Coordinates of C-alpha atoms in Angstrom, one line a residue:
X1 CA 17.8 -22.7 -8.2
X2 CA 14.4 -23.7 -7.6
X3 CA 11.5 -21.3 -8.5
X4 CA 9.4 -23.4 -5.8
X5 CA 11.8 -22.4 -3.5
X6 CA 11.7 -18.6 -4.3
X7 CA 8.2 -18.7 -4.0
X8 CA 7.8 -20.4 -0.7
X9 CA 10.6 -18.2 0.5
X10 CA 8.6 -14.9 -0.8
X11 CA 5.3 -16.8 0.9
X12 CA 7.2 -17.2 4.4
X13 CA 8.4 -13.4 4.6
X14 CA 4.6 -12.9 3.7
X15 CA 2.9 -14.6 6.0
X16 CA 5.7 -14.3 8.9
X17 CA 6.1 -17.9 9.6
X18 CA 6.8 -21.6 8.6
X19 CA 4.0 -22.7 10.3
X20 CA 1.5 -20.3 8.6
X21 CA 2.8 -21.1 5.1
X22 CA 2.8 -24.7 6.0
X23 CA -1.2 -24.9 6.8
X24 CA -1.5 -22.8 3.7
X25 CA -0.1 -25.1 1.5
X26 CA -1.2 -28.0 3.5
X27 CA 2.5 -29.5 3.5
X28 CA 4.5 -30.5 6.8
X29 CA 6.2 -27.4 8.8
X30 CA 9.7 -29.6 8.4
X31 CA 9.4 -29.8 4.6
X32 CA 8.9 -25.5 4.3
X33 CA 12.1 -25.4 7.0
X34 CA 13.8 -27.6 5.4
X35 CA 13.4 -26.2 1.7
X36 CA 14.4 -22.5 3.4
X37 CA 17.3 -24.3 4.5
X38 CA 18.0 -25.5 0.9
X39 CA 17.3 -22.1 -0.4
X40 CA 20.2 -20.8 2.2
X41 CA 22.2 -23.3 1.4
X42 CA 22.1 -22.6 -2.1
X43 CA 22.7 -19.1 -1.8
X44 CA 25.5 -19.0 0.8
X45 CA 23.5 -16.4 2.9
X46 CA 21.0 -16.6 6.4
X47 CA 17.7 -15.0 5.2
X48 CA 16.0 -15.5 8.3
X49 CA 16.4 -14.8 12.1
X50 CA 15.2 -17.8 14.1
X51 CA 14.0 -18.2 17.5
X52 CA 11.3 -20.0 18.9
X53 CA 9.0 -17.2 18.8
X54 CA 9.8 -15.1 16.4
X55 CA 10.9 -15.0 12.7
X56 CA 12.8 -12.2 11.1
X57 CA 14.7 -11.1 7.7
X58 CA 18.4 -10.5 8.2
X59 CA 19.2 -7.8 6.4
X60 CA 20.5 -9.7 3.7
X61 CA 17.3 -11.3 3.4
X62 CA 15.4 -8.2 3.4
X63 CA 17.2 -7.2 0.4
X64 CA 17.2 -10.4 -1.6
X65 CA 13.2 -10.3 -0.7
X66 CA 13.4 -7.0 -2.4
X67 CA 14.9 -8.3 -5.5
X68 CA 13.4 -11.4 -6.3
X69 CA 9.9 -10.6 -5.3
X70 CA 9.6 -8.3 -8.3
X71 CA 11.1 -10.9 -10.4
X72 CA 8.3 -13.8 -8.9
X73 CA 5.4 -11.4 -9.4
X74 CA 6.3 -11.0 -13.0
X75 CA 6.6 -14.7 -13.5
X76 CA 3.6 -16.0 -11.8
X77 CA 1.6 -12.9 -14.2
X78 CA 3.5 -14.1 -17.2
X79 CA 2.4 -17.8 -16.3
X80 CA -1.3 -16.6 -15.1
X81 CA -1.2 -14.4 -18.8
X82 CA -1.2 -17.6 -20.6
X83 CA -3.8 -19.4 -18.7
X84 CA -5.8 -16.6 -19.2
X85 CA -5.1 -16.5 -22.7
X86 CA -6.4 -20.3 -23.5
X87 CA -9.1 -19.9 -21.0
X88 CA -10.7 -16.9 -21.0
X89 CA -11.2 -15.8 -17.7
X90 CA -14.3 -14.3 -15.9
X91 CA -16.0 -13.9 -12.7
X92 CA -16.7 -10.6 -10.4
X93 CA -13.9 -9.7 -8.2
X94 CA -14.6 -7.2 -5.4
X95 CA -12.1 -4.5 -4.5
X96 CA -11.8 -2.4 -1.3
X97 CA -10.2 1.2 -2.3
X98 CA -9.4 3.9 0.2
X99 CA -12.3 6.7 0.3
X100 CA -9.7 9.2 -1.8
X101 CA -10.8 8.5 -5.4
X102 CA -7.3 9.1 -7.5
X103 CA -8.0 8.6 -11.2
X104 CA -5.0 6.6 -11.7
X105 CA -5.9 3.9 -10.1
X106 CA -9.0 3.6 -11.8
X107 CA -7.0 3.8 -15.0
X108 CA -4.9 0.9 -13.7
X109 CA -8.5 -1.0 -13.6
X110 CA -9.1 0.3 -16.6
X111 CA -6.3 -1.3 -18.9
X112 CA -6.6 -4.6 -16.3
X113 CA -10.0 -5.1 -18.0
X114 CA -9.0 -4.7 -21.3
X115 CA -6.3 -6.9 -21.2
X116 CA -9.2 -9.4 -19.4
X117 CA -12.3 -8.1 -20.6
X118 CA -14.8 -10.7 -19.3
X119 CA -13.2 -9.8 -15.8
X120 CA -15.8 -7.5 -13.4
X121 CA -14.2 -5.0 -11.0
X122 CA -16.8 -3.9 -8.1
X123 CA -15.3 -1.4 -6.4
X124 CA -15.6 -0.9 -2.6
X125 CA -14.6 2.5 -1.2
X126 CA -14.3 2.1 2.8
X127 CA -12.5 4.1 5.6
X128 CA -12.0 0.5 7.0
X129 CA -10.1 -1.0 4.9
X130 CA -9.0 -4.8 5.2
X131 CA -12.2 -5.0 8.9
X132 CA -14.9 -4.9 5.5
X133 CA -13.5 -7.9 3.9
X134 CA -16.3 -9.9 6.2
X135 CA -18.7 -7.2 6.5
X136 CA -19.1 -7.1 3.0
X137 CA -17.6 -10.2 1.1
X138 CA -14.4 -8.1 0.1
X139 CA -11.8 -10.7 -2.3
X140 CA -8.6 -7.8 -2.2
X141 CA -8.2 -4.6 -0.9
X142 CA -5.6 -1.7 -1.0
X143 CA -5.3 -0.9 2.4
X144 CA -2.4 1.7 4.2
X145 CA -0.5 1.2 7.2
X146 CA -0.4 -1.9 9.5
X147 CA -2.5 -4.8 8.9
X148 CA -3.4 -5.9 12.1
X149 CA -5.4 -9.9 11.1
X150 CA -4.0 -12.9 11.2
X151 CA -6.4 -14.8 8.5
X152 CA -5.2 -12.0 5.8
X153 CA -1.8 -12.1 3.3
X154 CA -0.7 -8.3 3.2
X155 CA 1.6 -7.9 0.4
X156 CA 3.7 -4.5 0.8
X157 CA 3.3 -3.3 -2.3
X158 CA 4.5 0.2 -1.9
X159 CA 5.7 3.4 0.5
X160 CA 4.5 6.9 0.1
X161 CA 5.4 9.6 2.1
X162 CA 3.4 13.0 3.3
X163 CA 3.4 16.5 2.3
X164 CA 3.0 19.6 3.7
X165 CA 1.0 21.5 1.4
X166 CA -1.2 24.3 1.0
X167 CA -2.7 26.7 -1.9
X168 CA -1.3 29.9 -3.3
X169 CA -4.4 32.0 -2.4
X170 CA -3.5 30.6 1.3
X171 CA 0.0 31.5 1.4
X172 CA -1.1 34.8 -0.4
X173 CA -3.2 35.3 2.8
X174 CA -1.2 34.0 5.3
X175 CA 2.2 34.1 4.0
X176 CA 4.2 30.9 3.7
X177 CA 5.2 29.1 7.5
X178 CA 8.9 29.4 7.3
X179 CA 9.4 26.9 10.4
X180 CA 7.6 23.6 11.7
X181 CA 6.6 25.5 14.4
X182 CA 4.6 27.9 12.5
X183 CA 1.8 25.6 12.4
X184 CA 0.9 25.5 15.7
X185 CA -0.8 29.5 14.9
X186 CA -1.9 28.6 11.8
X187 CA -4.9 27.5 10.5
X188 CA -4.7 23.5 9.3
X189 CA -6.7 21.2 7.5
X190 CA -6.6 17.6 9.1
X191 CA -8.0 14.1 8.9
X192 CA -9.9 12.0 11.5
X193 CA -8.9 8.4 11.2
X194 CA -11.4 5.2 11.1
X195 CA -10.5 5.2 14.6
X196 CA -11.7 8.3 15.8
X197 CA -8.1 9.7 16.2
X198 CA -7.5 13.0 14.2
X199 CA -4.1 13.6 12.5
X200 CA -3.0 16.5 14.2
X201 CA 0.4 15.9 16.1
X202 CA 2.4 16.2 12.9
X203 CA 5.9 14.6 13.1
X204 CA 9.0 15.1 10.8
X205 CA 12.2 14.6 11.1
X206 CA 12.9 17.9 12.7
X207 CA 10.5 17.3 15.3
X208 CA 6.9 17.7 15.6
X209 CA 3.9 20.1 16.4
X210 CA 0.6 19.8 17.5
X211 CA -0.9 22.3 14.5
X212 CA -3.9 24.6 14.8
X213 CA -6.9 22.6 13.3
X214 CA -9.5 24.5 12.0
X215 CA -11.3 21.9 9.4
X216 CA -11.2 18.5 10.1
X217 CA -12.8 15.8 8.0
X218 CA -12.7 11.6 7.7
X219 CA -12.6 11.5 3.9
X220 CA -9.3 12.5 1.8
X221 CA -11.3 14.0 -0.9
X222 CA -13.1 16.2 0.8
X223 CA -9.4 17.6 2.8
X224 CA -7.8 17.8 -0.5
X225 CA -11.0 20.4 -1.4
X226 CA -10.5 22.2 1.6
X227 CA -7.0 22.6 1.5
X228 CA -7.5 23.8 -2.9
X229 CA -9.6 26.3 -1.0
X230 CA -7.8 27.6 1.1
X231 CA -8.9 26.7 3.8
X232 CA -6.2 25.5 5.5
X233 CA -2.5 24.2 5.4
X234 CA -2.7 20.0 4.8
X235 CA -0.4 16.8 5.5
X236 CA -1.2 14.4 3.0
X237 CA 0.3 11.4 1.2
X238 CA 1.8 12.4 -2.0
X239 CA -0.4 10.1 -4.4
X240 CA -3.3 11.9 -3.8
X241 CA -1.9 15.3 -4.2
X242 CA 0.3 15.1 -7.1
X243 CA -2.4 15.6 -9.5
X244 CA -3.4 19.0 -7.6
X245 CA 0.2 20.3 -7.5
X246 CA 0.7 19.5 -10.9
X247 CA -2.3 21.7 -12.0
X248 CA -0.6 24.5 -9.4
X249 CA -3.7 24.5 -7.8
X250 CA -1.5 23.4 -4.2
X251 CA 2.4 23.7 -3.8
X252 CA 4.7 22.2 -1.1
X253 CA 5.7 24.0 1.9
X254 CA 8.3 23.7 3.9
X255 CA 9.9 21.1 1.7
X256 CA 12.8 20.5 4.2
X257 CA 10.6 18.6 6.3
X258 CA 10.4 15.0 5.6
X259 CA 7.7 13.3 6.7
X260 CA 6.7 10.1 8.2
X261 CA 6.0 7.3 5.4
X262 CA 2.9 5.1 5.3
X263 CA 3.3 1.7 4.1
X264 CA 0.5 0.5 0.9
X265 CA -0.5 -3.4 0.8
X266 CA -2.5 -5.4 -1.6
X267 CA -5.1 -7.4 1.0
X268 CA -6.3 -10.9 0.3
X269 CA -7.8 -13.6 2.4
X270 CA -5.5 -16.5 3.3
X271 CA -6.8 -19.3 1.9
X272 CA -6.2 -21.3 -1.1
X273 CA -8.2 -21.9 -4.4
X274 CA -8.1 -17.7 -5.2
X275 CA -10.1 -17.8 -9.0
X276 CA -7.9 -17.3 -11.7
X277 CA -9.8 -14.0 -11.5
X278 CA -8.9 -13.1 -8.2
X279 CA -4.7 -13.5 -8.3
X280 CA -4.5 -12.0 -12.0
X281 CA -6.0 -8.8 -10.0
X282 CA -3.3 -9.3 -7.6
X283 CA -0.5 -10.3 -9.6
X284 CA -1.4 -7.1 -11.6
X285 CA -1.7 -4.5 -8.9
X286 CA 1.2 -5.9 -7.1
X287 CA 3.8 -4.9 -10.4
X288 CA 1.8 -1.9 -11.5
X289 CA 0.8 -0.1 -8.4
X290 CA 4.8 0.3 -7.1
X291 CA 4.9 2.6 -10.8
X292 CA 2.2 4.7 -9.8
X293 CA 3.3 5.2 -6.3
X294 CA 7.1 6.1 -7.2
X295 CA 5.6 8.6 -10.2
X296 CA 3.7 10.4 -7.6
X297 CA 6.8 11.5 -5.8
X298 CA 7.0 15.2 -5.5
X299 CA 10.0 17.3 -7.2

């Protein structure tokens, strides 16, 4: 089996069509089709859904894009890991974060540049995610949720869910919620998205209630404070509260609820000629930040 062939096949499912991979690589839309074909062939399976519109995984292709994407990453870091290793590479690469500030992933940057130390990381916290990669000369970005431009790769990297948490001196005060529903009287913490919209229809898979906001605030930080305080009962992904529940300074209520899952990406531009720089950044975040994700999952 071709590598070429398992890359092109990881590019397609990235970039949702032939034709888009095709201007990418600057080869004819036949010649991707046709080595998709090939792949299929080889493997005794349909990966993709075809119409004249639209291009989807079958489910067997969504799970063989599971598998061997992993294994693709690893290889083109391996291969990039030597080239970098004869050739020293540098440059200033400038990456767009998510206003929370978790530690770990500045720890992930951290051993990055020691393995690549002539390698500058400028880091860009935004509310807007992948909209600032114009507005201010972004080169990758971590961005949640849906990716809504066409001239951008976003690799899924990642889910985490949401939590409903709150602190002791809280429940102490309140006494724990013992149903969904509870949260419509009580007093919640929630967050006002980049587009105005607050978070406060809160959806499980019990149902969903439209909770009692007392604080609300546009930065994850500063709702992670506020729920420490006590100042309210908070829904938020389980990365940035893990740290906070392991130092018992939150716990999880209503555990029984499970909540709806945001999806992470690692953002680039589409375009070729990425700096060795650039895709050892993304080669690296793509394996590494999947470990920090899944240890952030809440027991």
């Amino acid at each position: 089996m071709r590598t070429e062939n398992l890359e092109l096949f990881i590019r397609v499912v990235d970039l949702g069509s032939f034709a888009a991979v095709a201007k990418l690589l600057e080869l004819p839309r036949a010649n991707v089709s046709r080595r998709i074909a090939e792949l299929e062939a080889e493997l005794g399976i349909i990966l993709f859904n075809r119409s004249t519109r639209h291009l989807s995984l079958t489910p067997l292709g969504q799970q063989f894009y599971k598998d061997t994407s992993r294994v693709v990453d690893a290889w083109t870091l391996a291969l990039n890991n030597l080239t970098a290793a004869t050739n020293a590479p540098s440059g200033c690469v400038k990456l767009g974060m998510p206003p929370s500030n978790d530690i770990r992933i500045l720890s992930l940057i951290a051993e990055f540049q020691s393995r690549f130390p002539d390698i500058e990381v400028e880091l860009h916290y935004t509310h807007n995610g992948y909209q600032d990669f114009h507005r201010v000369g972004l080169d990758i970005a971590l961005h949640y949720g849906e990716v809504g431009a066409s001239d951008l790769i976003a690799k899924k990297v990642a889910t985490s869910t949401k939590k409903i948490i709150a602190s002791p001196g809280f429940i102490e005060r309140y006494g724990p919620p013992n149903v969904l529903q509870d949260l419509s009287v009580m007093p919640c913490a929630c967050y006002r998205w980049p587009s105005g919209e607050v978070e406060d229809l809160w959806e499980t898979n019990t149902g969903r209630v439209k909770v009692n906001r007392k604080i609300v605030t546009n930065n994850y930080d500063t709702l992670l404070k506020a729920i420490i305080d006590g100042m309210g009962v908070g829904y938020v992904p389980a990365l940035l509260a893990q740290s906070a529940l392991k130092n018992n300074e939150i716990v999880q209520i209503l555990p029984g609820e499970e909540l709806e899952a945001s999806d992470a990406y690692i953002v680039y531009p589409k375009r070729d000629g990425l700096t060795l720089a650039h895709q050892l950044l993304v080669d690296y975040l793509n394996l590494e930040i999947p470990k920090l994700i899944s240890s952030s999952r809440f027991s």
